[in-house]
PDB file of C-alpha atoms in Angstrom:
ATOM      1  CA  MET A 819      -0.513  12.547  14.595  1.00 89.00           C
ATOM      2  CA  VAL A 820      -1.340  10.060  11.950  1.00 96.00           C
ATOM      3  CA  LYS A 821      -5.163   9.780  11.712  1.00 97.00           C
ATOM      4  CA  LYS A 822      -5.402   7.180   9.021  1.00 98.00           C
ATOM      5  CA  ILE A 823      -4.104   5.838   5.323  1.00 98.00           C
ATOM      6  CA  ASN A 824      -5.307   8.627   3.264  1.00 97.00           C
ATOM      7  CA  HIS A 825      -4.762   6.592   0.125  1.00 97.00           C
ATOM      8  CA  ILE A 826      -2.500   3.830  -1.280  1.00 97.00           C
ATOM      9  CA  ALA A 827      -1.344   4.664  -4.863  1.00 96.00           C
ATOM     10  CA  ILE A 828      -0.926   2.565  -8.218  1.00 97.00           C
ATOM     11  CA  ILE A 829       0.621   3.829 -11.243  1.00 97.00           C
ATOM     12  CA  VAL A 830      -1.435   2.370 -14.061  1.00 97.00           C
ATOM     13  CA  GLU A 831      -1.124   2.618 -17.989  1.00 97.00           C
ATOM     14  CA  ASP A 832      -4.701   2.301 -18.763  1.00 97.00           C
ATOM     15  CA  ILE A 833      -6.625   3.497 -15.914  1.00 97.00           C
ATOM     16  CA  GLU A 834     -10.367   2.035 -17.195  1.00 97.00           C
ATOM     17  CA  LYS A 835      -8.676  -1.410 -18.041  1.00 96.00           C
ATOM     18  CA  SER A 836      -7.272  -1.551 -14.805  1.00 97.00           C
ATOM     19  CA  LEU A 837     -10.367  -0.464 -12.904  1.00 97.00           C
ATOM     20  CA  VAL A 838     -12.268  -3.920 -14.361  1.00 95.00           C
ATOM     21  CA  PRO A 839     -10.809  -6.623 -12.131  1.00 95.00           C
ATOM     22  CA  TYR A 840     -11.534  -4.134  -9.227  1.00 96.00           C
ATOM     23  CA  LYS A 841     -14.921  -3.757  -9.969  1.00 96.00           C
ATOM     24  CA  GLN A 842     -15.516  -7.112 -11.368  1.00 95.00           C
ATOM     25  CA  GLY A 843     -13.266  -9.624  -9.821  1.00 94.00           C
ATOM     26  CA  LEU A 844     -13.652  -7.571  -6.225  1.00 96.00           C
ATOM     27  CA  GLY A 845     -16.973  -5.963  -6.197  1.00 96.00           C
ATOM     28  CA  LEU A 846     -15.201  -2.470  -5.472  1.00 97.00           C
ATOM     29  CA  LYS A 847     -17.159   0.762  -6.430  1.00 97.00           C
ATOM     30  CA  PRO A 848     -14.781   3.480  -7.601  1.00 97.00           C
ATOM     31  CA  THR A 849     -15.236   7.425  -8.345  1.00 95.00           C
ATOM     32  CA  ASP A 850     -15.361   8.847 -11.953  1.00 95.00           C
ATOM     33  CA  VAL A 851     -11.984   9.388 -13.272  1.00 96.00           C
ATOM     34  CA  GLU A 852     -10.911  12.545 -12.892  1.00 93.00           C
ATOM     35  CA  TYR A 853      -8.074  14.857 -14.370  1.00 92.00           C
ATOM     36  CA  VAL A 854      -5.733  16.163 -11.795  1.00 87.00           C
ATOM     37  CA  GLU A 855      -4.224  19.328 -13.936  1.00 85.00           C
ATOM     38  CA  SER A 856      -1.039  19.842 -11.439  1.00 81.00           C
ATOM     39  CA  TYR A 857       0.499  16.475 -12.068  1.00 85.00           C
ATOM     40  CA  ASP A 858      -0.926  16.024 -15.296  1.00 92.00           C
ATOM     41  CA  VAL A 859      -2.448  12.443 -14.277  1.00 94.00           C
ATOM     42  CA  ARG A 860      -6.273  10.953 -14.651  1.00 96.00           C
ATOM     43  CA  VAL A 861      -6.855   9.277 -10.957  1.00 95.00           C
ATOM     44  CA  ALA A 862      -9.812   7.269  -9.728  1.00 96.00           C
ATOM     45  CA  PHE A 863     -10.434   6.039  -5.892  1.00 96.00           C
ATOM     46  CA  LEU A 864     -11.513   2.852  -5.153  1.00 98.00           C
ATOM     47  CA  PRO A 865     -13.256   3.637  -1.745  1.00 98.00           C
ATOM     48  CA  ILE A 866     -12.201   0.200   1.731  1.00 98.00           C
ATOM     49  CA  GLY A 867     -12.842   0.764   4.864  1.00 97.00           C
ATOM     50  CA  ASP A 868     -11.536   3.893   5.920  1.00 97.00           C
ATOM     51  CA  THR A 869      -8.881   4.430   3.524  1.00 98.00           C
ATOM     52  CA  GLN A 870      -8.705   3.920  -0.476  1.00 97.00           C
ATOM     53  CA  ILE A 871      -6.483   2.661  -3.500  1.00 97.00           C
ATOM     54  CA  GLU A 872      -5.945   5.670  -5.952  1.00 97.00           C
ATOM     55  CA  LEU A 873      -5.122   4.418  -9.494  1.00 97.00           C
ATOM     56  CA  VAL A 874      -3.037   7.068 -11.312  1.00 97.00           C
ATOM     57  CA  GLN A 875      -2.336   7.296 -14.876  1.00 97.00           C
ATOM     58  CA  PRO A 876       0.108   9.599 -15.881  1.00 97.00           C
ATOM     59  CA  MET A 877      -0.434  11.597 -18.772  1.00 96.00           C
ATOM     60  CA  GLY A 878       2.798  13.338 -19.946  1.00 93.00           C
ATOM     61  CA  ASN A 879       5.891  11.819 -22.051  1.00 92.00           C
ATOM     62  CA  ASP A 880       8.333  12.618 -18.819  1.00 92.00           C
ATOM     63  CA  GLY A 881       8.394  13.187 -14.906  1.00 91.00           C
ATOM     64  CA  ASP A 882       8.764  10.587 -12.098  1.00 91.00           C
ATOM     65  CA  LEU A 883       5.403   8.801 -12.870  1.00 94.00           C
ATOM     66  CA  VAL A 884       6.466   8.421 -16.245  1.00 96.00           C
ATOM     67  CA  GLU A 885       9.729   7.445 -15.568  1.00 95.00           C
ATOM     68  CA  PHE A 886       8.387   4.615 -12.658  1.00 94.00           C
ATOM     69  CA  LEU A 887       6.067   3.306 -15.499  1.00 95.00           C
ATOM     70  CA  LYS A 888       8.111   2.796 -18.314  1.00 94.00           C
ATOM     71  CA  LYS A 889      10.684   1.026 -15.570  1.00 92.00           C
ATOM     72  CA  THR A 890       8.207  -1.283 -13.568  1.00 91.00           C
ATOM     73  CA  GLY A 891       4.885  -1.429 -16.122  1.00 92.00           C
ATOM     74  CA  GLY A 892       2.892  -0.021 -13.302  1.00 93.00           C
ATOM     75  CA  GLY A 893       2.583  -1.038  -9.596  1.00 94.00           C
ATOM     76  CA  LEU A 894       2.309   0.308  -5.929  1.00 95.00           C
ATOM     77  CA  HIS A 895       3.837   3.510  -5.711  1.00 95.00           C
ATOM     78  CA  HIS A 896       3.208   5.213  -2.318  1.00 95.00           C
ATOM     79  CA  ILE A 897       1.307   5.376   0.692  1.00 97.00           C
ATOM     80  CA  ALA A 898       0.113   8.646   1.797  1.00 97.00           C
ATOM     81  CA  LEU A 899      -0.472   8.779   5.311  1.00 97.00           C
ATOM     82  CA  GLU A 900      -3.119  11.474   6.870  1.00 98.00           C
ATOM     83  CA  VAL A 901      -2.030  13.792   9.521  1.00 97.00           C
ATOM     84  CA  GLU A 902      -3.306  16.425  11.926  1.00 96.00           C
ATOM     85  CA  ASP A 903      -1.116  18.955  11.199  1.00 96.00           C
ATOM     86  CA  ILE A 904       1.350  18.517   8.345  1.00 96.00           C
ATOM     87  CA  HIS A 905       4.207  21.630   9.556  1.00 95.00           C
ATOM     88  CA  GLN A 906       4.142  19.755  13.119  1.00 95.00           C
ATOM     89  CA  THR A 907       4.489  16.176  11.259  1.00 95.00           C
ATOM     90  CA  ILE A 908       7.424  17.723   9.298  1.00 95.00           C
ATOM     91  CA  HIS A 909       9.154  19.166  12.049  1.00 94.00           C
ATOM     92  CA  ARG A 910       9.107  16.051  14.027  1.00 95.00           C
ATOM     93  CA  LEU A 911      10.514  14.292  10.801  1.00 94.00           C
ATOM     94  CA  ASP A 912      13.290  16.982  11.018  1.00 93.00           C
ATOM     95  CA  GLN A 913      13.991  16.229  14.266  1.00 93.00           C
ATOM     96  CA  ALA A 914      14.323  12.383  14.052  1.00 93.00           C
ATOM     97  CA  GLY A 915      16.659  13.229  11.095  1.00 93.00           C
ATOM     98  CA  ILE A 916      14.538  11.527   8.219  1.00 93.00           C
ATOM     99  CA  PRO A 917      14.869  13.581   4.962  1.00 92.00           C
ATOM    100  CA  LEU A 918      12.069  15.043   3.020  1.00 92.00           C
ATOM    101  CA  LYS A 919      11.661  15.575  -1.173  1.00 90.00           C
ATOM    102  CA  ASP A 920      10.890  18.933  -0.442  1.00 82.00           C
ATOM    103  CA  ARG A 921      10.549  21.415   2.672  1.00 79.00           C
ATOM    104  CA  SER A 922       7.899  23.107   1.247  1.00 89.00           C
ATOM    105  CA  THR A 923       4.188  22.064   0.947  1.00 93.00           C
ATOM    106  CA  GLN A 924       2.214  21.826  -1.991  1.00 90.00           C
ATOM    107  CA  LYS A 925      -1.374  21.537  -2.890  1.00 86.00           C
ATOM    108  CA  GLY A 926      -3.078  18.045  -3.206  1.00 80.00           C
ATOM    109  CA  ALA A 927      -6.516  16.779  -4.262  1.00 76.00           C
ATOM    110  CA  HIS A 928      -9.706  18.421  -2.742  1.00 79.00           C
ATOM    111  CA  ASN A 929      -7.396  21.332  -1.573  1.00 85.00           C
ATOM    112  CA  SER A 930      -5.529  19.542   0.895  1.00 91.00           C
ATOM    113  CA  THR A 931      -1.707  20.225   1.806  1.00 94.00           C
ATOM    114  CA  VAL A 932       0.667  17.771   0.895  1.00 94.00           C
ATOM    115  CA  THR A 933       4.662  16.934   1.089  1.00 95.00           C
ATOM    116  CA  PHE A 934       6.738  13.792   0.443  1.00 94.00           C
ATOM    117  CA  ALA A 935       9.179  12.074   2.387  1.00 94.00           C
ATOM    118  CA  GLU A 936      12.725  11.010   0.897  1.00 91.00           C
ATOM    119  CA  GLN A 937      12.313   7.134   0.043  1.00 88.00           C
ATOM    120  CA  THR A 938      15.840   6.736   1.855  1.00 89.00           C
ATOM    121  CA  GLY A 939      14.078   7.291   5.211  1.00 89.00           C
ATOM    122  CA  PHE A 940      11.270   4.409   4.490  1.00 93.00           C
ATOM    123  CA  ASP A 941      12.934   1.525   2.953  1.00 89.00           C
ATOM    124  CA  GLY A 942      12.955   2.711  -0.415  1.00 89.00           C
ATOM    125  CA  VAL A 943       8.901   3.129   0.381  1.00 94.00           C
ATOM    126  CA  VAL A 944       7.247   6.588  -0.785  1.00 94.00           C
ATOM    127  CA  ILE A 945       5.354   8.445   1.986  1.00 96.00           C
ATOM    128  CA  GLU A 946       3.111  11.352   1.316  1.00 96.00           C
ATOM    129  CA  LEU A 947       1.683  13.281   3.981  1.00 96.00           C
ATOM    130  CA  VAL A 948      -1.259  14.977   3.405  1.00 96.00           C
ATOM    131  CA  GLU A 949      -3.500  17.212   5.441  1.00 97.00           C
ATOM    132  CA  PRO A 950      -6.738  17.674   4.248  1.00 94.00           C
ATOM    133  CA  ALA A 951      -8.505  20.870   3.801  1.00 92.00           C
ATOM    134  CA  LYS A 952     -10.457  22.060   7.132  1.00 84.00           C
TER     135      LYS A 952
ATOM    136  CA  MET B1336     -17.437  -8.302  -0.082  1.00 89.00           C
ATOM    137  CA  VAL B1337     -14.542  -6.690   0.856  1.00 96.00           C
ATOM    138  CA  LYS B1338     -14.546  -5.073   4.361  1.00 97.00           C
ATOM    139  CA  LYS B1339     -11.471  -2.961   4.393  1.00 98.00           C
ATOM    140  CA  ILE B1340      -7.430  -3.210   3.897  1.00 98.00           C
ATOM    141  CA  ASN B1341      -6.238  -5.602   6.544  1.00 97.00           C
ATOM    142  CA  HIS B1342      -2.152  -4.804   5.913  1.00 97.00           C
ATOM    143  CA  ILE B1343      -0.043  -3.295   3.833  1.00 97.00           C
ATOM    144  CA  ALA B1344       2.893  -5.284   3.489  1.00 96.00           C
ATOM    145  CA  ILE B1345       6.642  -3.537   3.087  1.00 97.00           C
ATOM    146  CA  ILE B1346       9.648  -6.038   2.760  1.00 97.00           C
ATOM    147  CA  VAL B1347      12.718  -4.991   5.082  1.00 97.00           C
ATOM    148  CA  GLU B1348      16.017  -5.796   5.636  1.00 97.00           C
ATOM    149  CA  ASP B1349      16.435  -5.259   9.403  1.00 97.00           C
ATOM    150  CA  ILE B1350      13.211  -4.469  10.962  1.00 97.00           C
ATOM    151  CA  GLU B1351      14.134  -2.809  14.553  1.00 97.00           C
ATOM    152  CA  LYS B1352      15.820  -0.329  12.037  1.00 96.00           C
ATOM    153  CA  SER B1353      13.253   0.213   9.710  1.00 97.00           C
ATOM    154  CA  LEU B1354      10.869   0.326  13.065  1.00 97.00           C
ATOM    155  CA  VAL B1355      12.888   3.389  14.062  1.00 95.00           C
ATOM    156  CA  PRO B1356      11.533   6.245  11.323  1.00 95.00           C
ATOM    157  CA  TYR B1357       7.645   5.218  11.809  1.00 96.00           C
ATOM    158  CA  LYS B1358       8.007   5.524  15.541  1.00 96.00           C
ATOM    159  CA  GLN B1359      10.331   8.465  15.953  1.00 95.00           C
ATOM    160  CA  GLY B1360       9.225  10.281  12.755  1.00 94.00           C
ATOM    161  CA  LEU B1361       5.534   9.627  12.652  1.00 96.00           C
ATOM    162  CA  GLY B1362       5.098   8.708  16.075  1.00 96.00           C
ATOM    163  CA  LEU B1363       3.375   5.219  15.149  1.00 97.00           C
ATOM    164  CA  LYS B1364       3.140   2.617  17.953  1.00 97.00           C
ATOM    165  CA  PRO B1365       4.135  -1.105  16.173  1.00 97.00           C
ATOM    166  CA  THR B1366       3.375  -4.434  17.905  1.00 95.00           C
ATOM    167  CA  ASP B1367       6.005  -6.455  19.204  1.00 95.00           C
ATOM    168  CA  VAL B1368       7.828  -8.208  16.085  1.00 96.00           C
ATOM    169  CA  GLU B1369       7.492 -11.934  16.480  1.00 93.00           C
ATOM    170  CA  TYR B1370       8.375 -14.466  14.330  1.00 92.00           C
ATOM    171  CA  VAL B1371       6.347 -16.418  11.622  1.00 87.00           C
ATOM    172  CA  GLU B1372       6.994 -19.883  11.126  1.00 85.00           C
ATOM    173  CA  SER B1373       5.151 -21.070   8.087  1.00 81.00           C
ATOM    174  CA  TYR B1374       6.284 -18.056   6.043  1.00 85.00           C
ATOM    175  CA  ASP B1375      10.193 -18.227   7.952  1.00 92.00           C
ATOM    176  CA  VAL B1376       9.609 -14.369   8.467  1.00 94.00           C
ATOM    177  CA  ARG B1377       9.659 -11.628  11.398  1.00 96.00           C
ATOM    178  CA  VAL B1378       6.993  -9.383  11.322  1.00 95.00           C
ATOM    179  CA  ALA B1379       5.633  -6.182  13.041  1.00 96.00           C
ATOM    180  CA  PHE B1380       2.443  -4.131  12.442  1.00 96.00           C
ATOM    181  CA  LEU B1381       2.078  -0.685  12.839  1.00 98.00           C
ATOM    182  CA  PRO B1382      -1.993  -0.114  13.495  1.00 98.00           C
ATOM    183  CA  ILE B1383      -3.273   2.970  11.606  1.00 98.00           C
ATOM    184  CA  GLY B1384      -6.913   4.028  11.182  1.00 97.00           C
ATOM    185  CA  ASP B1385      -8.691   1.112  10.645  1.00 97.00           C
ATOM    186  CA  THR B1386      -5.872  -0.872   9.145  1.00 98.00           C
ATOM    187  CA  GLN B1387      -2.040  -1.330   9.609  1.00 97.00           C
ATOM    188  CA  ILE B1388       1.430  -1.457   7.710  1.00 97.00           C
ATOM    189  CA  GLU B1389       3.347  -4.809   8.190  1.00 97.00           C
ATOM    190  CA  LEU B1390       6.984  -4.844   8.008  1.00 97.00           C
ATOM    191  CA  VAL B1391       8.429  -8.453   6.830  1.00 97.00           C
ATOM    192  CA  GLN B1392      12.017  -9.153   7.321  1.00 97.00           C
ATOM    193  CA  PRO B1393      12.400 -12.378   5.462  1.00 97.00           C
ATOM    194  CA  MET B1394      14.669 -14.878   7.562  1.00 96.00           C
ATOM    195  CA  GLY B1395      15.551 -17.449   5.158  1.00 93.00           C
ATOM    196  CA  ASN B1396      18.142 -17.452   2.076  1.00 92.00           C
ATOM    197  CA  ASP B1397      15.829 -17.860  -0.926  1.00 92.00           C
ATOM    198  CA  GLY B1398      12.231 -18.013  -1.840  1.00 91.00           C
ATOM    199  CA  ASP B1399       9.950 -14.840  -3.121  1.00 91.00           C
ATOM    200  CA  LEU B1400      10.586 -12.627  -0.307  1.00 94.00           C
ATOM    201  CA  VAL B1401      14.219 -12.850  -0.046  1.00 96.00           C
ATOM    202  CA  GLU B1402      14.383 -12.517  -3.632  1.00 95.00           C
ATOM    203  CA  PHE B1403      12.021  -9.389  -3.904  1.00 94.00           C
ATOM    204  CA  LEU B1404      14.584  -8.224  -1.439  1.00 95.00           C
ATOM    205  CA  LYS B1405      17.703  -8.829  -3.336  1.00 94.00           C
ATOM    206  CA  LYS B1406      16.562  -7.225  -6.486  1.00 92.00           C
ATOM    207  CA  THR B1407      14.713  -4.356  -5.112  1.00 91.00           C
ATOM    208  CA  GLY B1408      16.546  -3.657  -1.560  1.00 92.00           C
ATOM    209  CA  GLY B1409      13.032  -3.771   0.386  1.00 93.00           C
ATOM    210  CA  GLY B1410       9.778  -1.853  -0.321  1.00 94.00           C
ATOM    211  CA  LEU B1411       6.327  -2.096  -0.831  1.00 95.00           C
ATOM    212  CA  HIS B1412       5.142  -5.741  -1.423  1.00 95.00           C
ATOM    213  CA  HIS B1413       1.520  -6.254  -1.246  1.00 95.00           C
ATOM    214  CA  ILE B1414      -2.053  -5.236  -0.305  1.00 97.00           C
ATOM    215  CA  ALA B1415      -3.957  -7.770   1.940  1.00 97.00           C
ATOM    216  CA  LEU B1416      -7.700  -7.223   1.760  1.00 97.00           C
ATOM    217  CA  GLU B1417     -10.374  -8.627   4.182  1.00 98.00           C
ATOM    218  CA  VAL B1418     -13.258 -10.522   2.952  1.00 97.00           C
ATOM    219  CA  GLU B1419     -16.148 -12.010   4.692  1.00 96.00           C
ATOM    220  CA  ASP B1420     -16.126 -15.031   3.003  1.00 96.00           C
ATOM    221  CA  ILE B1421     -13.029 -16.217   1.107  1.00 96.00           C
ATOM    222  CA  HIS B1422     -14.435 -18.763  -1.136  1.00 95.00           C
ATOM    223  CA  GLN B1423     -17.403 -16.833  -2.372  1.00 95.00           C
ATOM    224  CA  THR B1424     -14.335 -13.977  -3.415  1.00 95.00           C
ATOM    225  CA  ILE B1425     -12.300 -16.549  -4.988  1.00 95.00           C
ATOM    226  CA  HIS B1426     -15.626 -17.787  -6.828  1.00 94.00           C
ATOM    227  CA  ARG B1427     -16.328 -14.359  -8.096  1.00 95.00           C
ATOM    228  CA  LEU B1428     -12.409 -13.624  -9.686  1.00 94.00           C
ATOM    229  CA  ASP B1429     -12.987 -16.882 -11.327  1.00 93.00           C
ATOM    230  CA  GLN B1430     -15.983 -15.809 -12.779  1.00 93.00           C
ATOM    231  CA  ALA B1431     -14.437 -12.383 -13.862  1.00 93.00           C
ATOM    232  CA  GLY B1432     -11.138 -14.595 -15.403  1.00 93.00           C
ATOM    233  CA  ILE B1433      -8.870 -13.323 -12.443  1.00 93.00           C
ATOM    234  CA  PRO B1434      -5.855 -15.581 -12.168  1.00 92.00           C
ATOM    235  CA  LEU B1435      -4.931 -16.631  -8.536  1.00 92.00           C
ATOM    236  CA  LYS B1436      -1.562 -18.083  -7.682  1.00 90.00           C
ATOM    237  CA  ASP B1437      -3.046 -20.869  -6.224  1.00 81.00           C
ATOM    238  CA  ARG B1438      -6.122 -22.121  -6.127  1.00 79.00           C
ATOM    239  CA  SER B1439      -6.377 -23.481  -2.518  1.00 89.00           C
ATOM    240  CA  THR B1440      -6.152 -21.600   0.269  1.00 93.00           C
ATOM    241  CA  GLN B1441      -3.599 -21.563   3.317  1.00 90.00           C
ATOM    242  CA  LYS B1442      -3.293 -20.569   6.931  1.00 86.00           C
ATOM    243  CA  GLY B1443      -2.375 -17.020   7.548  1.00 80.00           C
ATOM    244  CA  ALA B1444      -1.658 -15.276  10.860  1.00 76.00           C
ATOM    245  CA  HIS B1445      -4.166 -15.912  13.825  1.00 79.00           C
ATOM    246  CA  ASN B1446      -5.364 -18.656  12.056  1.00 85.00           C
ATOM    247  CA  SER B1447      -7.206 -16.800   8.933  1.00 91.00           C
ATOM    248  CA  THR B1448      -7.483 -17.786   5.988  1.00 94.00           C
ATOM    249  CA  VAL B1449      -5.404 -16.484   3.018  1.00 94.00           C
ATOM    250  CA  THR B1450      -4.889 -16.733  -0.654  1.00 95.00           C
ATOM    251  CA  PHE B1451      -3.382 -14.160  -3.089  1.00 94.00           C
ATOM    252  CA  ALA B1452      -4.138 -13.283  -6.906  1.00 94.00           C
ATOM    253  CA  GLU B1453      -1.463 -13.222  -9.597  1.00 91.00           C
ATOM    254  CA  GLN B1454       0.092 -10.253  -9.978  1.00 88.00           C
ATOM    255  CA  THR B1455      -0.672 -10.065 -13.317  1.00 89.00           C
ATOM    256  CA  GLY B1456      -4.668  -9.769 -12.748  1.00 89.00           C
ATOM    257  CA  PHE B1457      -3.510  -5.893 -11.314  1.00 93.00           C
ATOM    258  CA  ASP B1458      -1.190  -4.019 -13.081  1.00 89.00           C
ATOM    259  CA  GLY B1459       1.809  -6.276 -11.094  1.00 89.00           C
ATOM    260  CA  VAL B1460       0.209  -5.591  -7.544  1.00 94.00           C
ATOM    261  CA  VAL B1461      -0.139  -8.363  -5.251  1.00 94.00           C
ATOM    262  CA  ILE B1462      -3.337  -8.792  -3.670  1.00 96.00           C
ATOM    263  CA  GLU B1463      -3.551 -10.975  -0.722  1.00 96.00           C
ATOM    264  CA  LEU B1464      -6.881 -12.458   0.345  1.00 96.00           C
ATOM    265  CA  VAL B1465      -7.407 -12.784   3.890  1.00 96.00           C
ATOM    266  CA  GLU B1466     -10.479 -14.056   5.512  1.00 97.00           C
ATOM    267  CA  PRO B1467      -9.861 -13.842   9.725  1.00 94.00           C
ATOM    268  CA  ALA B1468     -10.771 -16.232  12.120  1.00 92.00           C
ATOM    269  CA  LYS B1469     -14.605 -16.469  12.983  1.00 84.00           C
TER     270      LYS B1469
END
């Protein structure tokens, strides 16, 4: 079962610069910027209601996120849905014939378990599934 | 003050077809599809937590949404933030030097009042402001 939207990810070139309009223009309060080694990105979260916007700044020279940044100049990248049981959700997607990028799960931020559906299954939208650490 | 994310809009070519993976794969329950005359689109909402995904199918032959669909094949389009007082928020954006697409507000779905910020202010992300009907 999908419980809520865990976050909406936006790829940016310069996270400190990108935070300014959210803070000054919209009065949102971001978390501290942190480095996530497994994805080689710097991230900050902007809590809004029961969800949050995640700004993501790729730090490397290649990879999917860098390609996305080069191609688009930055922008909306994916929606992360928080689920109760990620393996049950994967099984359900399988049964509905909706492809996943990778059938195994990975460790995400804050010790969560994550996986991604193929964009082709959702009109080009990247859907991440997140099961938070218990 | 931003209260929550009112919706995340995804542009699609065929709304009934696009609803299938959300229903069958993720177990989400959409609202009925409705036609919104002012934008010439068909829409359906998928409630998730305190927010919702809005699928939007443009029905006309031109306009921004049709161009977006032609260019991208569909995908994530905008984030709508629900605010307490839209005119106060517009004033705050003005003071922070963040441009709006249109300085006047329009009527949105369910008699709400809406306006859009320029994408250039938010890393290419289209931010809609929504003040629900009182």
